[in-house]
Amino acid sequence: MRILVVEDEPTLAAQLVEGVNAAGYVTDRAGNGVDAHFMGDTEPYDAVVLDLGLPQMDGITVLRKWRAAGRTMPVLILTARDSWHEKVAGIDAGADDYLTKPFHMEELLARLRALIRRAGGHAGAELVCGPLTLDTRSSRARVSGQALSLTSHEYRVLAYLMHHRGEIVSRSELIQHIYAQDFDRDSNTIEVFVGRLRKKLPPDLIETVRGLGYRLACWS
Ligand code: CA
């Protein structure tokens, strides 16, 4: 799951990136509205954390432009304290949720999890696929109750497949959702991660759909 963090204040931006990464996501960061608009318009983010007070283009305008262009990713806006009119304007512009500054990182992460879940049509924080469960709160996966030991990349691949279970996920889609923008992406590494995951999971849980990609087969 790949998140765009849009915040111009460097200290808060660094805290956001650190907190979101620590929760098992990858993040790209934009520090002004023009960059944010471009990135959200061209990259496939699973969710966006959007500060509203931004240089070059304000957050409301960025959000309106995304929505006008048909970009539907969940957006959590950050609003100034005591600014109820910002919340109203943000929600009217297409925000899915908001947080008022200052906020606790745990609350931001809980809201982010809920947004990503709802975007995938899932109600609960625990995703289930046959014997496999993934707790999005703790970033832990279990098979028949036994905790799996996963590297951060393996977790990201598995989490993306779990959020899209039953669907065919191509290798290029996986690459776009498990790496940050400035990361050197190599599609062969996806095969390596999937190969390692298969050794840790029940056989045939990750199907290869020839020429198309992978699919979690939750009935096995
Ligand atoms: Ca700001």
mmCIF file with all atom_site columns, C-alpha atoms and ligand atoms in Angstrom:
data_model
loop_
_atom_site.group_PDB
_atom_site.id
_atom_site.type_symbol
_atom_site.label_atom_id
_atom_site.label_alt_id
_atom_site.label_comp_id
_atom_site.label_asym_id
_atom_site.label_entity_id
_atom_site.label_seq_id
_atom_site.pdbx_PDB_ins_code
_atom_site.Cartn_x
_atom_site.Cartn_y
_atom_site.Cartn_z
_atom_site.occupancy
_atom_site.B_iso_or_equiv
_atom_site.pdbx_formal_charge
_atom_site.auth_seq_id
_atom_site.auth_comp_id
_atom_site.auth_asym_id
_atom_site.auth_atom_id
_atom_site.pdbx_PDB_model_num
ATOM   1   C  CA . MET A 1 1   ? 0.000   0.000   0.000   1.00 0.00 ? 1   MET A CA 1
ATOM   2   C  CA . ARG A 1 2   ? 1.474   3.268   -1.144  1.00 0.00 ? 2   ARG A CA 1
ATOM   3   C  CA . ILE A 1 3   ? 0.601   6.556   0.530   1.00 0.00 ? 3   ILE A CA 1
ATOM   4   C  CA . LEU A 1 4   ? 1.183   10.134  -0.610  1.00 0.00 ? 4   LEU A CA 1
ATOM   5   C  CA . VAL A 1 5   ? 1.984   12.465  2.282   1.00 0.00 ? 5   VAL A CA 1
ATOM   6   C  CA . VAL A 1 6   ? 1.456   16.134  1.441   1.00 0.00 ? 6   VAL A CA 1
ATOM   7   C  CA . GLU A 1 7   ? 2.776   18.471  4.114   1.00 0.00 ? 7   GLU A CA 1
ATOM   8   C  CA . ASP A 1 8   ? 4.948   21.554  3.748   1.00 0.00 ? 8   ASP A CA 1
ATOM   9   C  CA . GLU A 1 9   ? 6.124   21.790  7.332   1.00 0.00 ? 9   GLU A CA 1
ATOM   10  C  CA . PRO A 1 10  ? 9.386   19.754  7.316   1.00 0.00 ? 10  PRO A CA 1
ATOM   11  C  CA . THR A 1 11  ? 9.280   18.419  10.892  1.00 0.00 ? 11  THR A CA 1
ATOM   12  C  CA . LEU A 1 12  ? 5.681   17.275  10.675  1.00 0.00 ? 12  LEU A CA 1
ATOM   13  C  CA . ALA A 1 13  ? 6.275   15.857  7.187   1.00 0.00 ? 13  ALA A CA 1
ATOM   14  C  CA . ALA A 1 14  ? 9.210   13.794  8.476   1.00 0.00 ? 14  ALA A CA 1
ATOM   15  C  CA . GLN A 1 15  ? 7.132   12.521  11.410  1.00 0.00 ? 15  GLN A CA 1
ATOM   16  C  CA . LEU A 1 16  ? 4.295   11.580  9.075   1.00 0.00 ? 16  LEU A CA 1
ATOM   17  C  CA . VAL A 1 17  ? 6.570   9.707   6.678   1.00 0.00 ? 17  VAL A CA 1
ATOM   18  C  CA . GLU A 1 18  ? 8.264   7.884   9.551   1.00 0.00 ? 18  GLU A CA 1
ATOM   19  C  CA . GLY A 1 19  ? 4.986   6.939   11.217  1.00 0.00 ? 19  GLY A CA 1
ATOM   20  C  CA . VAL A 1 20  ? 3.298   5.800   8.019   1.00 0.00 ? 20  VAL A CA 1
ATOM   21  C  CA . ASN A 1 21  ? 6.338   3.781   6.919   1.00 0.00 ? 21  ASN A CA 1
ATOM   22  C  CA . ALA A 1 22  ? 6.570   2.145   10.330  1.00 0.00 ? 22  ALA A CA 1
ATOM   23  C  CA . ALA A 1 23  ? 2.980   0.961   9.890   1.00 0.00 ? 23  ALA A CA 1
ATOM   24  C  CA . GLY A 1 24  ? 3.985   -1.121  6.861   1.00 0.00 ? 24  GLY A CA 1
ATOM   25  C  CA . TYR A 1 25  ? 3.170   1.301   4.032   1.00 0.00 ? 25  TYR A CA 1
ATOM   26  C  CA . VAL A 1 26  ? 5.483   3.014   1.581   1.00 0.00 ? 26  VAL A CA 1
ATOM   27  C  CA . THR A 1 27  ? 5.273   6.769   1.244   1.00 0.00 ? 27  THR A CA 1
ATOM   28  C  CA . ASP A 1 28  ? 6.017   9.499   -1.247  1.00 0.00 ? 28  ASP A CA 1
ATOM   29  C  CA . ARG A 1 29  ? 6.133   13.041  0.036   1.00 0.00 ? 29  ARG A CA 1
ATOM   30  C  CA . ALA A 1 30  ? 5.156   16.319  -1.581  1.00 0.00 ? 30  ALA A CA 1
ATOM   31  C  CA . GLY A 1 31  ? 5.921   19.663  0.053   1.00 0.00 ? 31  GLY A CA 1
ATOM   32  C  CA . ASN A 1 32  ? 3.769   21.952  -2.094  1.00 0.00 ? 32  ASN A CA 1
ATOM   33  C  CA . GLY A 1 33  ? 0.424   21.858  -3.856  1.00 0.00 ? 33  GLY A CA 1
ATOM   34  C  CA . VAL A 1 34  ? 1.747   21.771  -7.412  1.00 0.00 ? 34  VAL A CA 1
ATOM   35  C  CA . ASP A 1 35  ? 3.944   18.710  -6.807  1.00 0.00 ? 35  ASP A CA 1
ATOM   36  C  CA . ALA A 1 36  ? 1.148   17.082  -4.809  1.00 0.00 ? 36  ALA A CA 1
ATOM   37  C  CA . HIS A 1 37  ? -1.346  17.599  -7.603  1.00 0.00 ? 37  HIS A CA 1
ATOM   38  C  CA . PHE A 1 38  ? 1.002   16.159  -10.210 1.00 0.00 ? 38  PHE A CA 1
ATOM   39  C  CA . MET A 1 39  ? 1.936   13.109  -8.131  1.00 0.00 ? 39  MET A CA 1
ATOM   40  C  CA . GLY A 1 40  ? -1.646  12.303  -7.164  1.00 0.00 ? 40  GLY A CA 1
ATOM   41  C  CA . ASP A 1 41  ? -2.690  12.753  -10.783 1.00 0.00 ? 41  ASP A CA 1
ATOM   42  C  CA . THR A 1 42  ? -0.065  10.411  -12.223 1.00 0.00 ? 42  THR A CA 1
ATOM   43  C  CA . GLU A 1 43  ? 0.762   7.801   -9.554  1.00 0.00 ? 43  GLU A CA 1
ATOM   44  C  CA . PRO A 1 44  ? -1.586  5.123   -8.190  1.00 0.00 ? 44  PRO A CA 1
ATOM   45  C  CA . TYR A 1 45  ? -1.794  5.896   -4.468  1.00 0.00 ? 45  TYR A CA 1
ATOM   46  C  CA . ASP A 1 46  ? -3.842  3.768   -2.088  1.00 0.00 ? 46  ASP A CA 1
ATOM   47  C  CA . ALA A 1 47  ? -4.489  6.814   0.108   1.00 0.00 ? 47  ALA A CA 1
ATOM   48  C  CA . VAL A 1 48  ? -3.378  10.430  0.533   1.00 0.00 ? 48  VAL A CA 1
ATOM   49  C  CA . VAL A 1 49  ? -2.722  12.495  3.660   1.00 0.00 ? 49  VAL A CA 1
ATOM   50  C  CA . LEU A 1 50  ? -3.272  16.071  2.518   1.00 0.00 ? 50  LEU A CA 1
ATOM   51  C  CA . ASP A 1 51  ? -2.473  19.194  4.482   1.00 0.00 ? 51  ASP A CA 1
ATOM   52  C  CA . LEU A 1 52  ? -4.715  22.056  3.350   1.00 0.00 ? 52  LEU A CA 1
ATOM   53  C  CA . GLY A 1 53  ? -2.393  25.013  3.960   1.00 0.00 ? 53  GLY A CA 1
ATOM   54  C  CA . LEU A 1 54  ? 0.221   24.531  1.227   1.00 0.00 ? 54  LEU A CA 1
ATOM   55  C  CA . PRO A 1 55  ? 2.497   26.779  -0.839  1.00 0.00 ? 55  PRO A CA 1
ATOM   56  C  CA . GLN A 1 56  ? 1.889   27.223  -4.602  1.00 0.00 ? 56  GLN A CA 1
ATOM   57  C  CA . MET A 1 57  ? -1.556  25.599  -4.638  1.00 0.00 ? 57  MET A CA 1
ATOM   58  C  CA . ASP A 1 58  ? -3.778  25.116  -1.590  1.00 0.00 ? 58  ASP A CA 1
ATOM   59  C  CA . GLY A 1 59  ? -4.969  21.668  -0.575  1.00 0.00 ? 59  GLY A CA 1
ATOM   60  C  CA . ILE A 1 60  ? -8.641  22.294  -1.373  1.00 0.00 ? 60  ILE A CA 1
ATOM   61  C  CA . THR A 1 61  ? -7.733  23.208  -4.962  1.00 0.00 ? 61  THR A CA 1
ATOM   62  C  CA . VAL A 1 62  ? -5.491  20.134  -5.263  1.00 0.00 ? 62  VAL A CA 1
ATOM   63  C  CA . LEU A 1 63  ? -8.303  17.913  -4.056  1.00 0.00 ? 63  LEU A CA 1
ATOM   64  C  CA . ARG A 1 64  ? -10.915 19.520  -6.333  1.00 0.00 ? 64  ARG A CA 1
ATOM   65  C  CA . LYS A 1 65  ? -8.649  19.027  -9.337  1.00 0.00 ? 65  LYS A CA 1
ATOM   66  C  CA . TRP A 1 66  ? -8.088  15.360  -8.502  1.00 0.00 ? 66  TRP A CA 1
ATOM   67  C  CA . ARG A 1 67  ? -11.786 14.710  -8.089  1.00 0.00 ? 67  ARG A CA 1
ATOM   68  C  CA . ALA A 1 68  ? -12.658 16.650  -11.251 1.00 0.00 ? 68  ALA A CA 1
ATOM   69  C  CA . ALA A 1 69  ? -10.173 14.439  -13.116 1.00 0.00 ? 69  ALA A CA 1
ATOM   70  C  CA . GLY A 1 70  ? -11.799 11.297  -11.719 1.00 0.00 ? 70  GLY A CA 1
ATOM   71  C  CA . ARG A 1 71  ? -9.092  10.402  -9.179  1.00 0.00 ? 71  ARG A CA 1
ATOM   72  C  CA . THR A 1 72  ? -10.925 8.438   -6.497  1.00 0.00 ? 72  THR A CA 1
ATOM   73  C  CA . MET A 1 73  ? -8.206  7.471   -3.997  1.00 0.00 ? 73  MET A CA 1
ATOM   74  C  CA . PRO A 1 74  ? -9.165  8.022   -0.346  1.00 0.00 ? 74  PRO A CA 1
ATOM   75  C  CA . VAL A 1 75  ? -7.992  11.391  0.957   1.00 0.00 ? 75  VAL A CA 1
ATOM   76  C  CA . LEU A 1 76  ? -7.531  12.318  4.612   1.00 0.00 ? 76  LEU A CA 1
ATOM   77  C  CA . ILE A 1 77  ? -7.164  16.078  5.071   1.00 0.00 ? 77  ILE A CA 1
ATOM   78  C  CA . LEU A 1 78  ? -5.240  17.811  7.852   1.00 0.00 ? 78  LEU A CA 1
ATOM   79  C  CA . THR A 1 79  ? -6.905  20.993  9.000   1.00 0.00 ? 79  THR A CA 1
ATOM   80  C  CA . ALA A 1 80  ? -5.881  23.829  11.281  1.00 0.00 ? 80  ALA A CA 1
ATOM   81  C  CA . ARG A 1 81  ? -7.285  23.907  14.785  1.00 0.00 ? 81  ARG A CA 1
ATOM   82  C  CA . ASP A 1 82  ? -10.601 25.733  15.220  1.00 0.00 ? 82  ASP A CA 1
ATOM   83  C  CA . SER A 1 83  ? -11.126 25.919  11.495  1.00 0.00 ? 83  SER A CA 1
ATOM   84  C  CA . TRP A 1 84  ? -14.499 24.274  11.002  1.00 0.00 ? 84  TRP A CA 1
ATOM   85  C  CA . HIS A 1 85  ? -14.956 26.001  7.647   1.00 0.00 ? 85  HIS A CA 1
ATOM   86  C  CA . GLU A 1 86  ? -11.840 24.196  6.333   1.00 0.00 ? 86  GLU A CA 1
ATOM   87  C  CA . LYS A 1 87  ? -13.378 20.860  7.241   1.00 0.00 ? 87  LYS A CA 1
ATOM   88  C  CA . VAL A 1 88  ? -16.613 21.743  5.472   1.00 0.00 ? 88  VAL A CA 1
ATOM   89  C  CA . ALA A 1 89  ? -14.769 22.977  2.375   1.00 0.00 ? 89  ALA A CA 1
ATOM   90  C  CA . GLY A 1 90  ? -12.521 19.898  2.407   1.00 0.00 ? 90  GLY A CA 1
ATOM   91  C  CA . ILE A 1 91  ? -15.361 17.411  2.682   1.00 0.00 ? 91  ILE A CA 1
ATOM   92  C  CA . ASP A 1 92  ? -17.296 19.263  -0.020  1.00 0.00 ? 92  ASP A CA 1
ATOM   93  C  CA . ALA A 1 93  ? -14.192 19.126  -2.229  1.00 0.00 ? 93  ALA A CA 1
ATOM   94  C  CA . GLY A 1 94  ? -14.101 15.323  -1.909  1.00 0.00 ? 94  GLY A CA 1
ATOM   95  C  CA . ALA A 1 95  ? -12.163 14.497  1.265   1.00 0.00 ? 95  ALA A CA 1
ATOM   96  C  CA . ASP A 1 96  ? -13.059 11.154  2.867   1.00 0.00 ? 96  ASP A CA 1
ATOM   97  C  CA . ASP A 1 97  ? -11.996 12.060  6.382   1.00 0.00 ? 97  ASP A CA 1
ATOM   98  C  CA . TYR A 1 98  ? -10.196 14.799  8.299   1.00 0.00 ? 98  TYR A CA 1
ATOM   99  C  CA . LEU A 1 99  ? -7.916  15.277  11.286  1.00 0.00 ? 99  LEU A CA 1
ATOM   100 C  CA . THR A 1 100 ? -7.376  18.511  13.151  1.00 0.00 ? 100 THR A CA 1
ATOM   101 C  CA . LYS A 1 101 ? -3.808  19.514  14.000  1.00 0.00 ? 101 LYS A CA 1
ATOM   102 C  CA . PRO A 1 102 ? -2.242  18.653  16.344  1.00 0.00 ? 102 PRO A CA 1
ATOM   103 C  CA . PHE A 1 103 ? -3.141  14.977  16.194  1.00 0.00 ? 103 PHE A CA 1
ATOM   104 C  CA . HIS A 1 104 ? -1.789  11.703  17.520  1.00 0.00 ? 104 HIS A CA 1
ATOM   105 C  CA . MET A 1 105 ? -0.018  9.500   14.987  1.00 0.00 ? 105 MET A CA 1
ATOM   106 C  CA . GLU A 1 106 ? -2.013  6.499   16.196  1.00 0.00 ? 106 GLU A CA 1
ATOM   107 C  CA . GLU A 1 107 ? -5.244  8.238   15.311  1.00 0.00 ? 107 GLU A CA 1
ATOM   108 C  CA . LEU A 1 108 ? -3.969  9.180   11.881  1.00 0.00 ? 108 LEU A CA 1
ATOM   109 C  CA . LEU A 1 109 ? -2.926  5.566   11.233  1.00 0.00 ? 109 LEU A CA 1
ATOM   110 C  CA . ALA A 1 110 ? -6.277  4.213   12.427  1.00 0.00 ? 110 ALA A CA 1
ATOM   111 C  CA . ARG A 1 111 ? -8.138  6.579   10.098  1.00 0.00 ? 111 ARG A CA 1
ATOM   112 C  CA . LEU A 1 112 ? -5.805  5.687   7.229   1.00 0.00 ? 112 LEU A CA 1
ATOM   113 C  CA . ARG A 1 113 ? -6.398  1.959   7.779   1.00 0.00 ? 113 ARG A CA 1
ATOM   114 C  CA . ALA A 1 114 ? -10.147 2.523   7.804   1.00 0.00 ? 114 ALA A CA 1
ATOM   115 C  CA . LEU A 1 115 ? -10.025 4.537   4.563   1.00 0.00 ? 115 LEU A CA 1
ATOM   116 C  CA . ILE A 1 116 ? -7.933  1.925   2.768   1.00 0.00 ? 116 ILE A CA 1
ATOM   117 C  CA . ARG A 1 117 ? -10.186 -0.843  4.047   1.00 0.00 ? 117 ARG A CA 1
ATOM   118 C  CA . ARG A 1 118 ? -13.362 0.863   2.896   1.00 0.00 ? 118 ARG A CA 1
ATOM   119 C  CA . ALA A 1 119 ? -11.851 1.649   -0.504  1.00 0.00 ? 119 ALA A CA 1
ATOM   120 C  CA . GLY A 1 120 ? -11.271 -2.109  -0.898  1.00 0.00 ? 120 GLY A CA 1
ATOM   121 C  CA . GLY A 1 121 ? -14.782 -2.930  0.321   1.00 0.00 ? 121 GLY A CA 1
ATOM   122 C  CA . HIS A 1 122 ? -13.593 -4.496  3.593   1.00 0.00 ? 122 HIS A CA 1
ATOM   123 C  CA . ALA A 1 123 ? -15.358 -3.802  6.866   1.00 0.00 ? 123 ALA A CA 1
ATOM   124 C  CA . GLY A 1 124 ? -12.956 -5.127  9.509   1.00 0.00 ? 124 GLY A CA 1
ATOM   125 C  CA . ALA A 1 125 ? -9.335  -4.456  10.418  1.00 0.00 ? 125 ALA A CA 1
ATOM   126 C  CA . GLU A 1 126 ? -8.484  -8.139  9.981   1.00 0.00 ? 126 GLU A CA 1
ATOM   127 C  CA . LEU A 1 127 ? -8.383  -9.479  6.426   1.00 0.00 ? 127 LEU A CA 1
ATOM   128 C  CA . VAL A 1 128 ? -8.965  -13.212 5.978   1.00 0.00 ? 128 VAL A CA 1
ATOM   129 C  CA . CYS A 1 129 ? -8.052  -15.504 3.102   1.00 0.00 ? 129 CYS A CA 1
ATOM   130 C  CA . GLY A 1 130 ? -8.578  -19.195 3.903   1.00 0.00 ? 130 GLY A CA 1
ATOM   131 C  CA . PRO A 1 131 ? -6.139  -20.034 6.712   1.00 0.00 ? 131 PRO A CA 1
ATOM   132 C  CA . LEU A 1 132 ? -4.312  -16.724 6.270   1.00 0.00 ? 132 LEU A CA 1
ATOM   133 C  CA . THR A 1 133 ? -5.177  -13.655 8.334   1.00 0.00 ? 133 THR A CA 1
ATOM   134 C  CA . LEU A 1 134 ? -3.649  -10.207 8.126   1.00 0.00 ? 134 LEU A CA 1
ATOM   135 C  CA . ASP A 1 135 ? -4.158  -7.772  10.974  1.00 0.00 ? 135 ASP A CA 1
ATOM   136 C  CA . THR A 1 136 ? -3.790  -4.306  9.473   1.00 0.00 ? 136 THR A CA 1
ATOM   137 C  CA . ARG A 1 137 ? -3.488  -2.738  12.947  1.00 0.00 ? 137 ARG A CA 1
ATOM   138 C  CA . SER A 1 138 ? -0.382  -4.665  13.953  1.00 0.00 ? 138 SER A CA 1
ATOM   139 C  CA . SER A 1 139 ? 0.928   -5.369  10.412  1.00 0.00 ? 139 SER A CA 1
ATOM   140 C  CA . ARG A 1 140 ? 1.044   -9.067  11.318  1.00 0.00 ? 140 ARG A CA 1
ATOM   141 C  CA . ALA A 1 141 ? 0.103   -12.067 9.231   1.00 0.00 ? 141 ALA A CA 1
ATOM   142 C  CA . ARG A 1 142 ? -0.837  -15.491 10.573  1.00 0.00 ? 142 ARG A CA 1
ATOM   143 C  CA . VAL A 1 143 ? -1.481  -18.883 9.059   1.00 0.00 ? 143 VAL A CA 1
ATOM   144 C  CA . SER A 1 144 ? -3.853  -21.015 11.122  1.00 0.00 ? 144 SER A CA 1
ATOM   145 C  CA . GLY A 1 145 ? -3.024  -18.775 14.081  1.00 0.00 ? 145 GLY A CA 1
ATOM   146 C  CA . GLN A 1 146 ? 0.743   -19.111 13.677  1.00 0.00 ? 146 GLN A CA 1
ATOM   147 C  CA . ALA A 1 147 ? 2.516   -15.763 13.240  1.00 0.00 ? 147 ALA A CA 1
ATOM   148 C  CA . LEU A 1 148 ? 4.544   -15.414 10.040  1.00 0.00 ? 148 LEU A CA 1
ATOM   149 C  CA . SER A 1 149 ? 7.932   -13.779 10.080  1.00 0.00 ? 149 SER A CA 1
ATOM   150 C  CA . LEU A 1 150 ? 7.962   -11.441 7.086   1.00 0.00 ? 150 LEU A CA 1
ATOM   151 C  CA . THR A 1 151 ? 10.390  -8.814  5.842   1.00 0.00 ? 151 THR A CA 1
ATOM   152 C  CA . SER A 1 152 ? 8.932   -5.375  5.176   1.00 0.00 ? 152 SER A CA 1
ATOM   153 C  CA . HIS A 1 153 ? 8.840   -6.027  1.412   1.00 0.00 ? 153 HIS A CA 1
ATOM   154 C  CA . GLU A 1 154 ? 7.213   -9.423  1.832   1.00 0.00 ? 154 GLU A CA 1
ATOM   155 C  CA . TYR A 1 155 ? 4.622   -7.838  4.113   1.00 0.00 ? 155 TYR A CA 1
ATOM   156 C  CA . ARG A 1 156 ? 3.841   -5.111  1.580   1.00 0.00 ? 156 ARG A CA 1
ATOM   157 C  CA . VAL A 1 157 ? 3.380   -7.624  -1.242  1.00 0.00 ? 157 VAL A CA 1
ATOM   158 C  CA . LEU A 1 158 ? 1.151   -9.794  0.917   1.00 0.00 ? 158 LEU A CA 1
ATOM   159 C  CA . ALA A 1 159 ? -0.843  -6.822  2.237   1.00 0.00 ? 159 ALA A CA 1
ATOM   160 C  CA . TYR A 1 160 ? -1.515  -5.577  -1.281  1.00 0.00 ? 160 TYR A CA 1
ATOM   161 C  CA . LEU A 1 161 ? -2.614  -9.036  -2.437  1.00 0.00 ? 161 LEU A CA 1
ATOM   162 C  CA . MET A 1 162 ? -4.818  -9.373  0.659   1.00 0.00 ? 162 MET A CA 1
ATOM   163 C  CA . HIS A 1 163 ? -6.510  -6.035  0.016   1.00 0.00 ? 163 HIS A CA 1
ATOM   164 C  CA . HIS A 1 164 ? -7.186  -7.276  -3.533  1.00 0.00 ? 164 HIS A CA 1
ATOM   165 C  CA . ARG A 1 165 ? -7.795  -10.932 -2.779  1.00 0.00 ? 165 ARG A CA 1
ATOM   166 C  CA . GLY A 1 166 ? -9.632  -12.839 -5.439  1.00 0.00 ? 166 GLY A CA 1
ATOM   167 C  CA . GLU A 1 167 ? -8.470  -10.322 -8.055  1.00 0.00 ? 167 GLU A CA 1
ATOM   168 C  CA . ILE A 1 168 ? -5.622  -10.744 -10.493 1.00 0.00 ? 168 ILE A CA 1
ATOM   169 C  CA . VAL A 1 169 ? -2.807  -8.375  -9.556  1.00 0.00 ? 169 VAL A CA 1
ATOM   170 C  CA . SER A 1 170 ? -0.157  -7.768  -12.181 1.00 0.00 ? 170 SER A CA 1
ATOM   171 C  CA . ARG A 1 171 ? 3.511   -7.499  -11.384 1.00 0.00 ? 171 ARG A CA 1
ATOM   172 C  CA . SER A 1 172 ? 3.631   -3.876  -12.520 1.00 0.00 ? 172 SER A CA 1
ATOM   173 C  CA . GLU A 1 173 ? 0.683   -3.050  -10.253 1.00 0.00 ? 173 GLU A CA 1
ATOM   174 C  CA . LEU A 1 174 ? 2.509   -4.643  -7.318  1.00 0.00 ? 174 LEU A CA 1
ATOM   175 C  CA . ILE A 1 175 ? 5.638   -2.670  -8.119  1.00 0.00 ? 175 ILE A CA 1
ATOM   176 C  CA . GLN A 1 176 ? 3.669   0.573   -8.164  1.00 0.00 ? 176 GLN A CA 1
ATOM   177 C  CA . HIS A 1 177 ? 2.128   -0.122  -4.776  1.00 0.00 ? 177 HIS A CA 1
ATOM   178 C  CA . ILE A 1 178 ? 5.040   -1.514  -2.770  1.00 0.00 ? 178 ILE A CA 1
ATOM   179 C  CA . TYR A 1 179 ? 7.812   0.900   -3.724  1.00 0.00 ? 179 TYR A CA 1
ATOM   180 C  CA . ALA A 1 180 ? 8.134   4.631   -3.165  1.00 0.00 ? 180 ALA A CA 1
ATOM   181 C  CA . GLN A 1 181 ? 8.634   6.831   -6.219  1.00 0.00 ? 181 GLN A CA 1
ATOM   182 C  CA . ASP A 1 182 ? 12.377  7.344   -5.900  1.00 0.00 ? 182 ASP A CA 1
ATOM   183 C  CA . PHE A 1 183 ? 13.113  3.675   -5.294  1.00 0.00 ? 183 PHE A CA 1
ATOM   184 C  CA . ASP A 1 184 ? 15.007  1.725   -7.953  1.00 0.00 ? 184 ASP A CA 1
ATOM   185 C  CA . ARG A 1 185 ? 12.287  -0.636  -9.145  1.00 0.00 ? 185 ARG A CA 1
ATOM   186 C  CA . ASP A 1 186 ? 13.087  -3.994  -10.612 1.00 0.00 ? 186 ASP A CA 1
ATOM   187 C  CA . SER A 1 187 ? 10.230  -6.252  -11.626 1.00 0.00 ? 187 SER A CA 1
ATOM   188 C  CA . ASN A 1 188 ? 12.349  -9.368  -11.034 1.00 0.00 ? 188 ASN A CA 1
ATOM   189 C  CA . THR A 1 189 ? 12.366  -8.603  -7.322  1.00 0.00 ? 189 THR A CA 1
ATOM   190 C  CA . ILE A 1 190 ? 8.596   -9.131  -7.242  1.00 0.00 ? 190 ILE A CA 1
ATOM   191 C  CA . GLU A 1 191 ? 9.114   -12.745 -8.292  1.00 0.00 ? 191 GLU A CA 1
ATOM   192 C  CA . VAL A 1 192 ? 11.693  -13.112 -5.557  1.00 0.00 ? 192 VAL A CA 1
ATOM   193 C  CA . PHE A 1 193 ? 9.325   -11.726 -2.900  1.00 0.00 ? 193 PHE A CA 1
ATOM   194 C  CA . VAL A 1 194 ? 6.455   -13.895 -4.119  1.00 0.00 ? 194 VAL A CA 1
ATOM   195 C  CA . GLY A 1 195 ? 8.760   -16.930 -4.148  1.00 0.00 ? 195 GLY A CA 1
ATOM   196 C  CA . ARG A 1 196 ? 9.757   -16.264 -0.538  1.00 0.00 ? 196 ARG A CA 1
ATOM   197 C  CA . LEU A 1 197 ? 6.150   -15.690 0.491   1.00 0.00 ? 197 LEU A CA 1
ATOM   198 C  CA . ARG A 1 198 ? 5.099   -18.981 -1.086  1.00 0.00 ? 198 ARG A CA 1
ATOM   199 C  CA . LYS A 1 199 ? 7.585   -20.829 1.097   1.00 0.00 ? 199 LYS A CA 1
ATOM   200 C  CA . LYS A 1 200 ? 5.950   -19.303 4.174   1.00 0.00 ? 200 LYS A CA 1
ATOM   201 C  CA . LEU A 1 201 ? 2.339   -19.788 3.074   1.00 0.00 ? 201 LEU A CA 1
ATOM   202 C  CA . PRO A 1 202 ? 0.184   -22.861 2.400   1.00 0.00 ? 202 PRO A CA 1
ATOM   203 C  CA . PRO A 1 203 ? 0.858   -24.286 -1.079  1.00 0.00 ? 203 PRO A CA 1
ATOM   204 C  CA . ASP A 1 204 ? -1.150  -22.782 -3.961  1.00 0.00 ? 204 ASP A CA 1
ATOM   205 C  CA . LEU A 1 205 ? -2.455  -19.860 -1.887  1.00 0.00 ? 205 LEU A CA 1
ATOM   206 C  CA . ILE A 1 206 ? -0.724  -17.458 -4.293  1.00 0.00 ? 206 ILE A CA 1
ATOM   207 C  CA . GLU A 1 207 ? -1.739  -18.501 -7.785  1.00 0.00 ? 207 GLU A CA 1
ATOM   208 C  CA . THR A 1 208 ? 0.217   -17.464 -10.841 1.00 0.00 ? 208 THR A CA 1
ATOM   209 C  CA . VAL A 1 209 ? -2.133  -16.423 -13.614 1.00 0.00 ? 209 VAL A CA 1
ATOM   210 C  CA . ARG A 1 210 ? -0.012  -16.909 -16.683 1.00 0.00 ? 210 ARG A CA 1
ATOM   211 C  CA . GLY A 1 211 ? 0.801   -13.692 -18.488 1.00 0.00 ? 211 GLY A CA 1
ATOM   212 C  CA . LEU A 1 212 ? -1.327  -11.616 -16.119 1.00 0.00 ? 212 LEU A CA 1
ATOM   213 C  CA . GLY A 1 213 ? 0.018   -11.780 -12.583 1.00 0.00 ? 213 GLY A CA 1
ATOM   214 C  CA . TYR A 1 214 ? -0.911  -13.236 -9.223  1.00 0.00 ? 214 TYR A CA 1
ATOM   215 C  CA . ARG A 1 215 ? -4.081  -13.971 -7.353  1.00 0.00 ? 215 ARG A CA 1
ATOM   216 C  CA . LEU A 1 216 ? -4.758  -15.063 -3.792  1.00 0.00 ? 216 LEU A CA 1
ATOM   217 C  CA . ALA A 1 217 ? -6.879  -18.193 -3.952  1.00 0.00 ? 217 ALA A CA 1
ATOM   218 C  CA . CYS A 1 218 ? -8.727  -17.973 -0.669  1.00 0.00 ? 218 CYS A CA 1
ATOM   219 C  CA . TRP A 1 219 ? -10.742 -21.164 -1.075  1.00 0.00 ? 219 TRP A CA 1
ATOM   220 C  CA . SER A 1 220 ? -7.659  -23.391 -0.687  1.00 0.00 ? 220 SER A CA 1
HETATM 221 CA CA . CA  B 2 .   ? 0.800   23.646  5.971   1.00 0.00 ? 1   CA  B CA 1
#
